[in-house]
Coordinates of C-alpha atoms in Angstrom, one line a residue:
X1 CA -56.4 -45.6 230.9
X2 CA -56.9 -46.6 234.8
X3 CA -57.7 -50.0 235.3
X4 CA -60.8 -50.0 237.5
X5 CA -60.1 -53.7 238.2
X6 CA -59.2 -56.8 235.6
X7 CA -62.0 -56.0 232.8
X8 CA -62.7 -52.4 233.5
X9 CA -61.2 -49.0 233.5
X10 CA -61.4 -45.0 233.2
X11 CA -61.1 -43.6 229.5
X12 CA -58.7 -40.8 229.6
X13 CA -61.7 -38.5 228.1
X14 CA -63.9 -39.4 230.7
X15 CA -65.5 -36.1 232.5
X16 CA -68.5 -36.1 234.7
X17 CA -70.2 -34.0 236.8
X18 CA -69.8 -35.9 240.3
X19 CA -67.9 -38.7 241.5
X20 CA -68.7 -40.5 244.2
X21 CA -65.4 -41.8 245.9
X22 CA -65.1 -44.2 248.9
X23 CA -62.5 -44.9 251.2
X24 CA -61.0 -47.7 253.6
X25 CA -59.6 -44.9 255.5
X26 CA -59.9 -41.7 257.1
X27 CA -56.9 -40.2 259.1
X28 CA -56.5 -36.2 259.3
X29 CA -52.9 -36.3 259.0
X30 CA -52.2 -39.3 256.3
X31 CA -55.4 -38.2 254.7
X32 CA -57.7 -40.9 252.6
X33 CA -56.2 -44.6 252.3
X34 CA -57.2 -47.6 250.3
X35 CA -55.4 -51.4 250.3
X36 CA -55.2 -51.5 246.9
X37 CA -52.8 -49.1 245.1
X38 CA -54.4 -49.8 241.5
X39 CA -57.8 -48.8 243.3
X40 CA -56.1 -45.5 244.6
X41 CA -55.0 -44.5 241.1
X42 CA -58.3 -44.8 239.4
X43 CA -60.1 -42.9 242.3
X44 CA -57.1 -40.0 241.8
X45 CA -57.7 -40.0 238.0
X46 CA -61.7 -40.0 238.4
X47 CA -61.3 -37.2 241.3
X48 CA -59.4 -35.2 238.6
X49 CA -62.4 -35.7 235.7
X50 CA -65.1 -34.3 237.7
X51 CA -66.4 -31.3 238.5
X52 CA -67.9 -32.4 242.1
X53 CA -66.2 -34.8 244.1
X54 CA -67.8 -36.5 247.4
X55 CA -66.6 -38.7 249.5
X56 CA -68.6 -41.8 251.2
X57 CA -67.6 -43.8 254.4
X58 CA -68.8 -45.1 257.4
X59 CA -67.5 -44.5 261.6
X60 CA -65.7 -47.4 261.1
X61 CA -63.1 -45.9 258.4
X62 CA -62.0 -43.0 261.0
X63 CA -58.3 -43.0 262.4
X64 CA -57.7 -46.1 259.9
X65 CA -54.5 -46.1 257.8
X66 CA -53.7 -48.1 254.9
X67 CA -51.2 -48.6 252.3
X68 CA -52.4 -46.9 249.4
X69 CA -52.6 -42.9 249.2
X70 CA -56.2 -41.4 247.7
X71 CA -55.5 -37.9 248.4
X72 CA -56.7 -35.5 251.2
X73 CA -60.2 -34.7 252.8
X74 CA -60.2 -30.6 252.0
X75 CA -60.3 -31.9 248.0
X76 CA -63.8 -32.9 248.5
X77 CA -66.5 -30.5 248.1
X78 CA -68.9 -32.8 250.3
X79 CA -68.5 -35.4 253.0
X80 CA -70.7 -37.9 253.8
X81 CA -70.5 -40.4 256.9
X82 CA -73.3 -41.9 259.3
X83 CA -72.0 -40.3 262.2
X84 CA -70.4 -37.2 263.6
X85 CA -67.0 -36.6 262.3
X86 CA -65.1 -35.9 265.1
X87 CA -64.4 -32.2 265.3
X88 CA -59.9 -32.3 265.5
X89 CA -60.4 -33.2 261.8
X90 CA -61.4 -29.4 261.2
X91 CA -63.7 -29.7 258.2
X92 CA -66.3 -26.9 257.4
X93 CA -69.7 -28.3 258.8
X94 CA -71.7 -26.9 255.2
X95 CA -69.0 -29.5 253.7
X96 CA -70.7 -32.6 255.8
X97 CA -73.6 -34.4 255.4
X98 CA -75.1 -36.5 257.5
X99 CA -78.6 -38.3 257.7

């Protein structure tokens, strides 16, 4: 099992249909970052039991770098961020969603 935090964590038979992942950081050449390795592993192991993975953040988490290694942005099937991701990050606009 992943431990999610203290008192929770992932079964290993755990499968669903989307996962909603967020991120402390967005960088196109270190990819997604978190400060907490233990967090990292647990969004890794619930990227890997679903069958649609999208990724949440806000402006703020772009060019930001941290510690712990998530995985990379083309592993997402959607992206979704409150503004304009700058364009030098190369993602397929049908892949980004924005309000």
């Amino acid at each position: 099992m992943a431990r999610l935090c203290k008192s929770h964590s992932i079964p290993d038979s755990a499968c669903t249909t989307k996962a909603f992942i967020a991120t402390s950081g967005v960088d196109k050449q270190h990819g997604l970052t978190c400060f907490r390795f233990s967090e990292a592993q647990v969004k890794q192991k619930a990227m890997a039991k679903t069958q649609k993975k999208i990724l949440i953040f806000d402006h703020t988490k772009l060019k930001q770098i941290h510690s712990a290694y998530i995985g990379q942005l083309d592993e997402f099937d959607l992206i979704v961020c409150d503004r304009a991701i700058p364009e030098d990050f190369r993602i397929p606009s049908e892949r980004i969603w924005r309000k």
